[in-house]
């Protein structure tokens, strides 16, 4: 796995964060099964709830380019320990098969964890197999 490259690309993507409201910059990078890397940053809005996290920016860039087979996500922010992705991003990671998350911070702390550990009992398409009644 290109762990260092993925972390470096997430760190660079963080420079593009549009976070004038929280002033909390986040960078992410996602590795596809064919070795391509997509990056993302958080993008805030004056209507706060419309904010898009860095992780989802990276995933949506990949999916919108036709890359639906995602493997590993790196995320970096200035947190005391390794940056943990929010719940919404964990669910979106589950949708696109991300298995491993590299949580980092700007001071070099790092924790590699599985998505199954971050989001046990994830909701998924298997849960939509009933008749809806
Ligand atoms: N944020 C992310 O980009 N990723 C996360 O995993 C946690 C939170 C962003 C959203 C918002 O722009 C700022 O960080 C503060 O919550």
PDB file of C-alpha atoms and ligand atoms in Angstrom:
ATOM      1  CA  UNK A   1       0.000   0.000   0.000  1.00  0.00           C
ATOM      2  CA  UNK A   2       1.229   3.510  -0.825  1.00  0.00           C
ATOM      3  CA  UNK A   3       0.719   4.676   2.767  1.00  0.00           C
ATOM      4  CA  UNK A   4       3.200   7.561   2.801  1.00  0.00           C
ATOM      5  CA  UNK A   5       2.092   8.851  -0.588  1.00  0.00           C
ATOM      6  CA  UNK A   6      -1.542   8.748   0.508  1.00  0.00           C
ATOM      7  CA  UNK A   7      -0.778  10.669   3.724  1.00  0.00           C
ATOM      8  CA  UNK A   8       1.328  13.237   1.838  1.00  0.00           C
ATOM      9  CA  UNK A   9      -1.455  13.795  -0.684  1.00  0.00           C
ATOM     10  CA  UNK A  10      -4.047  14.211   2.086  1.00  0.00           C
ATOM     11  CA  UNK A  11      -1.734  16.687   3.823  1.00  0.00           C
ATOM     12  CA  UNK A  12      -1.332  18.697   0.610  1.00  0.00           C
ATOM     13  CA  UNK A  13      -5.081  18.626  -0.092  1.00  0.00           C
ATOM     14  CA  UNK A  14      -5.669  20.116   3.351  1.00  0.00           C
ATOM     15  CA  UNK A  15      -4.054  23.339   2.054  1.00  0.00           C
ATOM     16  CA  UNK A  16      -7.115  23.831  -0.161  1.00  0.00           C
ATOM     17  CA  UNK A  17      -9.639  23.559   2.687  1.00  0.00           C
ATOM     18  CA  UNK A  18     -12.404  26.130   2.432  1.00  0.00           C
ATOM     19  CA  UNK A  19     -13.133  26.540   6.134  1.00  0.00           C
ATOM     20  CA  UNK A  20     -13.745  30.239   6.888  1.00  0.00           C
ATOM     21  CA  UNK A  21     -16.359  29.416   9.561  1.00  0.00           C
ATOM     22  CA  UNK A  22     -14.741  26.675  11.655  1.00  0.00           C
ATOM     23  CA  UNK A  23     -11.146  27.542  10.706  1.00  0.00           C
ATOM     24  CA  UNK A  24     -10.549  23.787  10.961  1.00  0.00           C
ATOM     25  CA  UNK A  25      -8.812  22.502   7.822  1.00  0.00           C
ATOM     26  CA  UNK A  26      -9.062  18.822   6.873  1.00  0.00           C
ATOM     27  CA  UNK A  27      -7.404  16.910   4.035  1.00  0.00           C
ATOM     28  CA  UNK A  28      -8.160  13.448   2.701  1.00  0.00           C
ATOM     29  CA  UNK A  29      -6.931  11.072   0.020  1.00  0.00           C
ATOM     30  CA  UNK A  30      -8.547   7.857  -1.180  1.00  0.00           C
ATOM     31  CA  UNK A  31      -6.776   5.006  -2.989  1.00  0.00           C
ATOM     32  CA  UNK A  32      -8.738   3.032  -5.619  1.00  0.00           C
ATOM     33  CA  UNK A  33      -8.297  -0.668  -6.384  1.00  0.00           C
ATOM     34  CA  UNK A  34      -6.468   0.260  -9.607  1.00  0.00           C
ATOM     35  CA  UNK A  35      -3.949   2.397  -7.745  1.00  0.00           C
ATOM     36  CA  UNK A  36      -5.308   5.857  -8.492  1.00  0.00           C
ATOM     37  CA  UNK A  37      -5.517   8.466  -5.730  1.00  0.00           C
ATOM     38  CA  UNK A  38      -8.214  11.134  -5.375  1.00  0.00           C
ATOM     39  CA  UNK A  39      -7.843  13.949  -2.842  1.00  0.00           C
ATOM     40  CA  UNK A  40     -10.321  16.161  -1.029  1.00  0.00           C
ATOM     41  CA  UNK A  41     -10.656  18.975   1.477  1.00  0.00           C
ATOM     42  CA  UNK A  42     -13.534  20.217   3.589  1.00  0.00           C
ATOM     43  CA  UNK A  43     -15.755  22.782   1.888  1.00  0.00           C
ATOM     44  CA  UNK A  44     -17.908  24.893   4.189  1.00  0.00           C
ATOM     45  CA  UNK A  45     -20.877  27.144   3.481  1.00  0.00           C
ATOM     46  CA  UNK A  46     -22.438  30.166   5.200  1.00  0.00           C
ATOM     47  CA  UNK A  47     -25.441  27.853   5.523  1.00  0.00           C
ATOM     48  CA  UNK A  48     -23.391  25.674   7.887  1.00  0.00           C
ATOM     49  CA  UNK A  49     -25.242  22.393   7.372  1.00  0.00           C
ATOM     50  CA  UNK A  50     -24.216  22.286   3.713  1.00  0.00           C
ATOM     51  CA  UNK A  51     -20.578  21.694   4.660  1.00  0.00           C
ATOM     52  CA  UNK A  52     -18.905  18.788   2.906  1.00  0.00           C
ATOM     53  CA  UNK A  53     -16.163  16.930   4.774  1.00  0.00           C
ATOM     54  CA  UNK A  54     -12.773  16.272   3.185  1.00  0.00           C
ATOM     55  CA  UNK A  55     -13.348  12.507   3.075  1.00  0.00           C
ATOM     56  CA  UNK A  56     -16.625  12.808   1.181  1.00  0.00           C
ATOM     57  CA  UNK A  57     -15.099  15.338  -1.227  1.00  0.00           C
ATOM     58  CA  UNK A  58     -12.407  12.776  -2.125  1.00  0.00           C
ATOM     59  CA  UNK A  59     -14.925   9.930  -2.451  1.00  0.00           C
ATOM     60  CA  UNK A  60     -17.322  11.975  -4.590  1.00  0.00           C
ATOM     61  CA  UNK A  61     -14.489  13.016  -6.886  1.00  0.00           C
ATOM     62  CA  UNK A  62     -13.570   9.340  -7.401  1.00  0.00           C
ATOM     63  CA  UNK A  63     -17.151   8.198  -7.954  1.00  0.00           C
ATOM     64  CA  UNK A  64     -17.883  11.066 -10.330  1.00  0.00           C
ATOM     65  CA  UNK A  65     -14.891   9.940 -12.412  1.00  0.00           C
ATOM     66  CA  UNK A  66     -16.270   6.396 -12.588  1.00  0.00           C
ATOM     67  CA  UNK A  67     -13.964   4.925  -9.916  1.00  0.00           C
ATOM     68  CA  UNK A  68     -16.306   3.036  -7.603  1.00  0.00           C
ATOM     69  CA  UNK A  69     -13.860   0.516  -6.188  1.00  0.00           C
ATOM     70  CA  UNK A  70     -12.206   2.265  -3.265  1.00  0.00           C
ATOM     71  CA  UNK A  71      -9.810   0.673  -0.786  1.00  0.00           C
ATOM     72  CA  UNK A  72      -8.024   2.976   1.630  1.00  0.00           C
ATOM     73  CA  UNK A  73      -8.690   6.473   2.994  1.00  0.00           C
ATOM     74  CA  UNK A  74      -6.182   8.800   4.678  1.00  0.00           C
ATOM     75  CA  UNK A  75      -7.400  11.805   6.676  1.00  0.00           C
ATOM     76  CA  UNK A  76      -5.315  14.591   8.236  1.00  0.00           C
ATOM     77  CA  UNK A  77      -6.196  17.539  10.482  1.00  0.00           C
ATOM     78  CA  UNK A  78      -4.714  19.443  13.410  1.00  0.00           C
ATOM     79  CA  UNK A  79      -6.181  17.258  16.138  1.00  0.00           C
ATOM     80  CA  UNK A  80      -4.526  16.199  19.430  1.00  0.00           C
ATOM     81  CA  UNK A  81      -4.516  12.558  18.312  1.00  0.00           C
ATOM     82  CA  UNK A  82      -5.097  10.940  14.904  1.00  0.00           C
ATOM     83  CA  UNK A  83      -8.150  12.517  13.187  1.00  0.00           C
ATOM     84  CA  UNK A  84     -11.264  10.330  13.372  1.00  0.00           C
ATOM     85  CA  UNK A  85     -13.719  10.629  10.464  1.00  0.00           C
ATOM     86  CA  UNK A  86     -17.262  11.753  11.299  1.00  0.00           C
ATOM     87  CA  UNK A  87     -20.174   9.319  11.271  1.00  0.00           C
ATOM     88  CA  UNK A  88     -21.589  10.508   7.950  1.00  0.00           C
ATOM     89  CA  UNK A  89     -18.238   9.952   6.237  1.00  0.00           C
ATOM     90  CA  UNK A  90     -17.938   6.482   7.776  1.00  0.00           C
ATOM     91  CA  UNK A  91     -21.292   5.543   6.225  1.00  0.00           C
ATOM     92  CA  UNK A  92     -20.238   6.885   2.805  1.00  0.00           C
ATOM     93  CA  UNK A  93     -16.930   4.985   3.101  1.00  0.00           C
ATOM     94  CA  UNK A  94     -18.941   1.801   3.751  1.00  0.00           C
ATOM     95  CA  UNK A  95     -21.058   2.402   0.622  1.00  0.00           C
ATOM     96  CA  UNK A  96     -17.981   2.361  -1.610  1.00  0.00           C
ATOM     97  CA  UNK A  97     -16.122  -0.517   0.038  1.00  0.00           C
ATOM     98  CA  UNK A  98     -13.326   1.344   1.815  1.00  0.00           C
ATOM     99  CA  UNK A  99     -11.706  -1.228   4.113  1.00  0.00           C
ATOM    100  CA  UNK A 100      -8.869   0.673   5.786  1.00  0.00           C
ATOM    101  CA  UNK A 101      -8.623   4.179   7.225  1.00  0.00           C
ATOM    102  CA  UNK A 102      -5.315   5.876   8.021  1.00  0.00           C
ATOM    103  CA  UNK A 103      -6.098   8.478  10.658  1.00  0.00           C
ATOM    104  CA  UNK A 104      -3.348  11.105  10.968  1.00  0.00           C
ATOM    105  CA  UNK A 105      -2.683  14.513  12.408  1.00  0.00           C
ATOM    106  CA  UNK A 106      -0.392  17.343  11.436  1.00  0.00           C
ATOM    107  CA  UNK A 107       2.160  16.430  14.116  1.00  0.00           C
ATOM    108  CA  UNK A 108       2.783  12.987  12.635  1.00  0.00           C
ATOM    109  CA  UNK A 109       0.618  10.764  14.822  1.00  0.00           C
ATOM    110  CA  UNK A 110      -0.958   7.946  12.853  1.00  0.00           C
ATOM    111  CA  UNK A 111      -3.415   5.123  13.494  1.00  0.00           C
ATOM    112  CA  UNK A 112      -4.384   2.518  10.905  1.00  0.00           C
ATOM    113  CA  UNK A 113      -7.816   1.064  11.565  1.00  0.00           C
ATOM    114  CA  UNK A 114     -10.431  -0.942   9.665  1.00  0.00           C
ATOM    115  CA  UNK A 115     -13.731   0.598   8.654  1.00  0.00           C
ATOM    116  CA  UNK A 116     -15.420  -2.352  10.379  1.00  0.00           C
ATOM    117  CA  UNK A 117     -13.899  -1.144  13.649  1.00  0.00           C
ATOM    118  CA  UNK A 118     -14.972   2.449  12.991  1.00  0.00           C
ATOM    119  CA  UNK A 119     -18.483   1.495  11.854  1.00  0.00           C
ATOM    120  CA  UNK A 120     -19.619  -1.894  13.146  1.00  0.00           C
ATOM    121  CA  UNK A 121     -23.085  -3.064  12.027  1.00  0.00           C
ATOM    122  CA  UNK A 122     -23.035  -0.659   9.074  1.00  0.00           C
ATOM    123  CA  UNK A 123     -26.275  -0.154   7.201  1.00  0.00           C
ATOM    124  CA  UNK A 124     -25.931  -1.319   3.604  1.00  0.00           C
ATOM    125  CA  UNK A 125     -27.733  -2.482   0.485  1.00  0.00           C
ATOM    126  CA  UNK A 126     -28.275  -5.882   2.148  1.00  0.00           C
ATOM    127  CA  UNK A 127     -30.666  -4.115   4.494  1.00  0.00           C
ATOM    128  CA  UNK A 128     -32.875  -2.967   1.620  1.00  0.00           C
ATOM    129  CA  UNK A 129     -33.879  -6.475   0.549  1.00  0.00           C
ATOM    130  CA  UNK A 130     -37.275  -6.513   2.285  1.00  0.00           C
ATOM    131  CA  UNK A 131     -40.487  -5.531   0.526  1.00  0.00           C
ATOM    132  CA  UNK A 132     -40.452  -2.136   2.228  1.00  0.00           C
ATOM    133  CA  UNK A 133     -43.660  -2.697   4.253  1.00  0.00           C
TER     134      UNK A 133
HETATM  135  N1  LIG B   1     -14.585  17.756   8.974  1.00  0.00           N
HETATM  136  C1  LIG B   1     -14.053  17.004   7.970  1.00  0.00           C
HETATM  137  O1  LIG B   1     -13.766  17.502   6.886  1.00  0.00           O
HETATM  138  N2  LIG B   1     -13.858  15.677   8.204  1.00  0.00           N
HETATM  139  C2  LIG B   1     -14.112  15.056   9.391  1.00  0.00           C
HETATM  140  O2  LIG B   1     -13.951  13.847   9.494  1.00  0.00           O
HETATM  141  C3  LIG B   1     -14.550  15.842  10.544  1.00  0.00           C
HETATM  142  C4  LIG B   1     -14.988  17.226  10.259  1.00  0.00           C
HETATM  143  C5  LIG B   1     -14.773  19.187   8.728  1.00  0.00           C
HETATM  144  C6  LIG B   1     -16.194  19.664   8.650  1.00  0.00           C
HETATM  145  C7  LIG B   1     -16.056  21.127   9.034  1.00  0.00           C
HETATM  146  O3  LIG B   1     -15.684  21.870   7.876  1.00  0.00           O
HETATM  147  C8  LIG B   1     -14.879  21.151  10.004  1.00  0.00           C
HETATM  148  O4  LIG B   1     -14.182  19.928   9.798  1.00  0.00           O
HETATM  149  C9  LIG B   1     -15.287  21.265  11.473  1.00  0.00           C
HETATM  150  O5  LIG B   1     -16.204  20.295  11.819  1.00  0.00           O
END
